[in-house]
Amino acid sequence: MNLALLSRRAGRALKRKGQILVTAESCTGGWVAQAVTSVAGSSDWFERGYVTYSNAAKREELGVSAKTLLRRGAVSEATARAMARGALKRSRAGIALAITGIAGPGGGAPGKPVGTVCFAWARGRKMRSETKRFRGGRSRVRRQSVVHALRGVLRWL
């Protein structure tokens, strides 16, 4: 899917619903924020993006607990949910998306191979999370993650 088209669709839907988006990204390194801010007028529906690549950044910037990171790992739905909650709490947005994963080529482990990516979408007290396993090299895993995250925003709305 074309990222520019998907970003425009997400923007129109957010604007129509009167929602502002915040992103919390790890393995995608701010790619979702870059994609949505490439859309003219995105300041109407996008407030900010957090790139929290390290565990320390997840704790410091988003308030992810050390306990969650230790017990569940940085790549877990629990961490993605905590990232989304933290992004909502620290912004003026009404909807958050969070992404944390293993883009590769290294970093995989039993049970969490390369291509494992966890997502969360939050709106108020409502939360949805899921884990996907994408195939391909680092760029392909990251791109598929961005597409999936934006499609998730559209589904959430």
mmCIF file of C-alpha atoms in Angstrom, residues 37-113:
data_model
loop_
_atom_site.group_PDB
_atom_site.id
_atom_site.type_symbol
_atom_site.label_atom_id
_atom_site.label_comp_id
_atom_site.label_asym_id
_atom_site.label_seq_id
_atom_site.Cartn_x
_atom_site.Cartn_y
_atom_site.Cartn_z
ATOM 1 C CA THR A 37 3.491 14.784 8.678
ATOM 2 C CA SER A 38 4.217 14.505 4.957
ATOM 3 C CA VAL A 39 0.490 15.241 4.508
ATOM 4 C CA ALA A 40 -0.257 18.953 4.143
ATOM 5 C CA GLY A 41 -2.500 20.111 6.984
ATOM 6 C CA SER A 42 -1.502 17.263 9.297
ATOM 7 C CA SER A 43 -1.140 19.729 12.171
ATOM 8 C CA ASP A 44 -4.948 19.618 12.325
ATOM 9 C CA TRP A 45 -4.883 15.970 13.430
ATOM 10 C CA PHE A 46 -1.329 15.058 14.498
ATOM 11 C CA GLU A 47 0.223 16.469 17.650
ATOM 12 C CA ARG A 48 3.553 14.773 18.279
ATOM 13 C CA GLY A 49 5.569 11.611 18.019
ATOM 14 C CA TYR A 50 7.857 9.900 20.479
ATOM 15 C CA VAL A 51 10.772 7.805 19.283
ATOM 16 C CA THR A 52 11.724 5.662 22.253
ATOM 17 C CA TYR A 53 14.210 3.212 20.878
ATOM 18 C CA SER A 54 15.933 2.232 24.113
ATOM 19 C CA ASN A 55 14.376 0.842 27.272
ATOM 20 C CA ALA A 56 15.624 3.922 29.135
ATOM 21 C CA ALA A 57 13.776 6.161 26.670
ATOM 22 C CA LYS A 58 10.608 4.091 27.060
ATOM 23 C CA ARG A 59 10.833 4.560 30.836
ATOM 24 C CA GLU A 60 11.858 8.234 30.824
ATOM 25 C CA GLU A 61 9.705 9.579 27.992
ATOM 26 C CA LEU A 62 6.605 7.394 28.257
ATOM 27 C CA GLY A 63 6.626 6.059 31.807
ATOM 28 C CA VAL A 64 6.896 2.388 30.856
ATOM 29 C CA SER A 65 7.731 0.621 34.100
ATOM 30 C CA ALA A 66 11.036 -1.163 34.583
ATOM 31 C CA LYS A 67 8.971 -4.090 35.889
ATOM 32 C CA THR A 68 7.060 -4.398 32.593
ATOM 33 C CA LEU A 69 10.269 -4.225 30.591
ATOM 34 C CA LEU A 70 11.969 -6.804 32.794
ATOM 35 C CA ARG A 71 9.065 -9.256 32.975
ATOM 36 C CA ARG A 72 7.564 -8.909 29.515
ATOM 37 C CA GLY A 73 10.407 -7.411 27.480
ATOM 38 C CA ALA A 74 10.601 -4.358 25.260
ATOM 39 C CA VAL A 75 8.911 -6.344 22.491
ATOM 40 C CA SER A 76 5.597 -7.243 24.082
ATOM 41 C CA GLU A 77 2.000 -6.154 23.947
ATOM 42 C CA ALA A 78 2.300 -5.069 27.577
ATOM 43 C CA THR A 79 5.089 -2.650 26.623
ATOM 44 C CA ALA A 80 3.208 -1.422 23.546
ATOM 45 C CA ARG A 81 0.128 -0.744 25.699
ATOM 46 C CA ALA A 82 2.239 1.106 28.279
ATOM 47 C CA MET A 83 3.819 3.160 25.489
ATOM 48 C CA ALA A 84 0.398 4.106 24.110
ATOM 49 C CA ARG A 85 -0.908 5.022 27.581
ATOM 50 C CA GLY A 86 2.188 7.105 28.265
ATOM 51 C CA ALA A 87 1.929 8.922 24.945
ATOM 52 C CA LEU A 88 -1.719 9.804 25.609
ATOM 53 C CA LYS A 89 -0.940 10.968 29.133
ATOM 54 C CA ARG A 90 1.945 13.183 27.998
ATOM 55 C CA SER A 91 0.178 14.780 25.034
ATOM 56 C CA ARG A 92 -3.015 16.579 24.128
ATOM 57 C CA ALA A 93 -3.999 13.812 21.708
ATOM 58 C CA GLY A 94 -7.097 11.666 21.944
ATOM 59 C CA ILE A 95 -5.773 8.611 20.129
ATOM 60 C CA ALA A 96 -2.355 6.959 20.349
ATOM 61 C CA LEU A 97 -0.576 4.274 18.436
ATOM 62 C CA ALA A 98 2.515 2.483 19.682
ATOM 63 C CA ILE A 99 4.932 0.148 17.929
ATOM 64 C CA THR A 100 7.762 -1.919 19.381
ATOM 65 C CA GLY A 101 9.470 -4.813 17.652
ATOM 66 C CA ILE A 102 12.465 -6.601 16.233
ATOM 67 C CA ALA A 103 13.197 -5.378 12.717
ATOM 68 C CA GLY A 104 16.432 -7.337 12.352
ATOM 69 C CA PRO A 105 18.646 -8.549 11.017
ATOM 70 C CA GLY A 106 19.716 -9.503 14.552
ATOM 71 C CA GLY A 107 17.991 -9.327 17.894
ATOM 72 C CA GLY A 108 15.609 -12.225 17.515
ATOM 73 C CA ALA A 109 15.187 -14.861 20.190
ATOM 74 C CA PRO A 110 13.167 -18.052 20.672
ATOM 75 C CA GLY A 111 9.529 -17.018 20.848
ATOM 76 C CA LYS A 112 10.378 -13.554 19.491
ATOM 77 C CA PRO A 113 12.014 -14.004 16.094
#
